[in-house]
Coordinates of N, CA and C in Angstrom, one line a residue:
X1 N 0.8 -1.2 0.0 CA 0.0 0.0 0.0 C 0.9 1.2 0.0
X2 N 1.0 1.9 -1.0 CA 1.2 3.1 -1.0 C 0.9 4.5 0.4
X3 N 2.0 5.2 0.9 CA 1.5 6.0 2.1 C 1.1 7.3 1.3
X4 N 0.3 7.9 2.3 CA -0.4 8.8 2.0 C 0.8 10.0 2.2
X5 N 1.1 11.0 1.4 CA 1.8 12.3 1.6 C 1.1 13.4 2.4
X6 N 2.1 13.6 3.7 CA 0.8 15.2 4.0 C 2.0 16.2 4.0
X7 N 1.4 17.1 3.6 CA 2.2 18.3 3.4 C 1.4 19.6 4.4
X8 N 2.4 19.8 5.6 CA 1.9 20.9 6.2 C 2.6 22.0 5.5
X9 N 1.5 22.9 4.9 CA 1.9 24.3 4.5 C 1.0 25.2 5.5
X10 N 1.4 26.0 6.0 CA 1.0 26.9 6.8 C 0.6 26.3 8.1
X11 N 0.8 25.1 8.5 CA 0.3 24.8 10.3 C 0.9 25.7 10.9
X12 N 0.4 25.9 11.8 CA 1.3 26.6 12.7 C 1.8 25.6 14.3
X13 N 2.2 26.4 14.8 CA 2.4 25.8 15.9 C 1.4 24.9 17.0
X14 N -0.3 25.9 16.1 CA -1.2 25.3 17.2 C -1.5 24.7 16.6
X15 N -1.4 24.2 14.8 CA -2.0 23.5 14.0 C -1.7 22.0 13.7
X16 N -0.2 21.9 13.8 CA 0.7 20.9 13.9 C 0.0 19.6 15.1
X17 N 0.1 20.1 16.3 CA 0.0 19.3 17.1 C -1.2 18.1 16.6
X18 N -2.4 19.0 15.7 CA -3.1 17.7 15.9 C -3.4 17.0 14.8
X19 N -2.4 17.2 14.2 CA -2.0 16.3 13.0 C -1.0 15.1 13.2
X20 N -0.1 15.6 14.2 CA 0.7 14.5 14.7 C 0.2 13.3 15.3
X21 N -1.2 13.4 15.9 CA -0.9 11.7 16.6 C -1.7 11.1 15.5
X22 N -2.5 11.5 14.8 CA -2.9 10.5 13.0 C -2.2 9.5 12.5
X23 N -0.7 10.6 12.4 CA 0.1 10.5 11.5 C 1.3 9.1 11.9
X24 N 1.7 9.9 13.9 CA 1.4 8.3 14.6 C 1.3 7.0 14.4
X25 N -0.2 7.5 14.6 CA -1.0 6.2 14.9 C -1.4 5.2 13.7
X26 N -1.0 6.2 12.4 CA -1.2 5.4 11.4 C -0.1 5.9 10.4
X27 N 1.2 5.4 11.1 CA 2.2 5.4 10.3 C 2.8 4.5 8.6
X28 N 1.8 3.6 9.0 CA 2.2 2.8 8.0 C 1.3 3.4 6.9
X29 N 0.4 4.5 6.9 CA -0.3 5.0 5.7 C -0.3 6.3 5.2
X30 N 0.3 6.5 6.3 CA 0.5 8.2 5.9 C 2.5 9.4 6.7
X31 N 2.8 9.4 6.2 CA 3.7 10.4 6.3 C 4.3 12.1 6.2
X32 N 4.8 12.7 7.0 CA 4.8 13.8 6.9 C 6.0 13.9 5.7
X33 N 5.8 15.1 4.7 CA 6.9 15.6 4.0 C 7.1 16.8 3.4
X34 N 8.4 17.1 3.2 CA 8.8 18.6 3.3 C 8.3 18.9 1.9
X35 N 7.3 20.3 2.2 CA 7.2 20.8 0.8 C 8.3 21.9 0.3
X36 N 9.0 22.4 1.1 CA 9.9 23.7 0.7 C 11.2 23.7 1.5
X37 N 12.5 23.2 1.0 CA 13.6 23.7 2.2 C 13.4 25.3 2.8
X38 N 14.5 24.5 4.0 CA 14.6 25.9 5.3 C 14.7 27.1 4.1
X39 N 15.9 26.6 3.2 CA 16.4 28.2 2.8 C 15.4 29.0 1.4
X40 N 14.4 27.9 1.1 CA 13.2 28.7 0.3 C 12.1 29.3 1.2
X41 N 12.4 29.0 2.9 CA 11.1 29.5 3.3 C 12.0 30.6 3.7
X42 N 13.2 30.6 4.1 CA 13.6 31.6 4.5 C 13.4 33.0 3.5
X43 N 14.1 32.6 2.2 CA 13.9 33.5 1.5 C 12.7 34.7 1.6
X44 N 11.5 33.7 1.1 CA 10.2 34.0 1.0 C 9.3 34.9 1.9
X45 N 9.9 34.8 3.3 CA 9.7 35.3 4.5 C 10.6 36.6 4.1
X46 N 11.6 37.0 4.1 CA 12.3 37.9 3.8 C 12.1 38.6 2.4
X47 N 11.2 38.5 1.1 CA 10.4 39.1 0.6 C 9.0 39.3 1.0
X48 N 8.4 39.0 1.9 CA 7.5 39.3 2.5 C 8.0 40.6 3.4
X49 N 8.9 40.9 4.1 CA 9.5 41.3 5.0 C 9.9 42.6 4.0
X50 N 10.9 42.8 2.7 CA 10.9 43.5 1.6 C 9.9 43.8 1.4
X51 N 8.9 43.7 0.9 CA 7.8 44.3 0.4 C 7.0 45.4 1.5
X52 N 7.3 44.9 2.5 CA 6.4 46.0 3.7 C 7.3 46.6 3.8
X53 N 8.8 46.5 4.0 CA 9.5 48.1 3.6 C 9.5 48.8 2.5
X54 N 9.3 48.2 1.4 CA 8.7 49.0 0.3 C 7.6 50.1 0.2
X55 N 6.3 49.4 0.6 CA 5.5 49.7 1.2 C 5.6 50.9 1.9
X56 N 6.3 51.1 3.2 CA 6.5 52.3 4.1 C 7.8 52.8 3.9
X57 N 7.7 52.8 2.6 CA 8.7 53.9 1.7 C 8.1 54.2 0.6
X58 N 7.0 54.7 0.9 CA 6.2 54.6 -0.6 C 6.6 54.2 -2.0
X59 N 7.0 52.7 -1.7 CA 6.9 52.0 -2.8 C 8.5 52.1 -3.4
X60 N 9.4 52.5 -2.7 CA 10.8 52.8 -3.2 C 11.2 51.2 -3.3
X61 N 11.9 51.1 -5.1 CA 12.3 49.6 -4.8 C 13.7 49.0 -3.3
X62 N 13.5 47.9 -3.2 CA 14.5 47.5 -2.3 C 15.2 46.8 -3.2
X63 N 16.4 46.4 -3.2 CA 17.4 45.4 -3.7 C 16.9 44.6 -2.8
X64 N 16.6 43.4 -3.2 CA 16.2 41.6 -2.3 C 18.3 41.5 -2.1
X65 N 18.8 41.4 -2.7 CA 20.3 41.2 -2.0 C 21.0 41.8 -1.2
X66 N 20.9 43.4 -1.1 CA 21.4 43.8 0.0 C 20.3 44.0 1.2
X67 N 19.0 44.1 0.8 CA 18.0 43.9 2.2 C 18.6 42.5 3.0
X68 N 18.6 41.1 1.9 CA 19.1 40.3 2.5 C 20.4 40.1 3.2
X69 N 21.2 40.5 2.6 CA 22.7 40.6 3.5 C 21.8 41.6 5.2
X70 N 21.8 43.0 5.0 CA 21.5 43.7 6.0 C 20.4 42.7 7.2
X71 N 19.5 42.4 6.7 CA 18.7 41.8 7.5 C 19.4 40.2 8.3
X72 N 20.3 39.8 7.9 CA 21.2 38.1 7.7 C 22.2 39.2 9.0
X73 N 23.1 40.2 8.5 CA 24.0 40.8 9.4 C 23.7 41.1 10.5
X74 N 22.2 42.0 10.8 CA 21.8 42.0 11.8 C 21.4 41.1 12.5
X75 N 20.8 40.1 12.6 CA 20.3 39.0 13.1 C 21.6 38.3 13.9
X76 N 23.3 38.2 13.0 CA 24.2 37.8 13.4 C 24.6 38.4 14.9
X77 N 24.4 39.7 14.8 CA 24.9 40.4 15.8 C 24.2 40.2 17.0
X78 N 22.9 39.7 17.2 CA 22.0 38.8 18.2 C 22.7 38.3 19.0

């Protein structure tokens, strides 16, 4: 028998939990799997993140590469 694919896109943290004991309890039919690596969601998040600075610059382009460096640098310094 073929397992079932689940793809959590957008669970969240309260969403997750109750998908897990299903998934458990009936392992042999269904499995969890990645729809997007870390560093595509990172990205994505960080044009999301670009566009509302755009936004509250009325609309002034951002460079996605140096937002990203600056946003990556700061976070380092954490």
């Amino acid at each position: 028998m073929k397992k079932i694919n689940l793809a959590l896109i957008g669970a969240s943290a309260r969403g997750l939990p109750s998908y897990v004991p299903y998934v458990l309890a009936h392992s042999d039919e269904a499995e969890f799997v990645a729809v997007a690596s870390a560093q595509a969601s990172l990205d994505n998040h960080l044009m999301a993140f670009a566009a509302e600075a755009s936004r509250l610059r009325q609309g002034l382009v951002v460079e996605m590469s140096e937002f990203k460096a600056t946003i990556l640098a700061s976070s380092a310094c954490n």
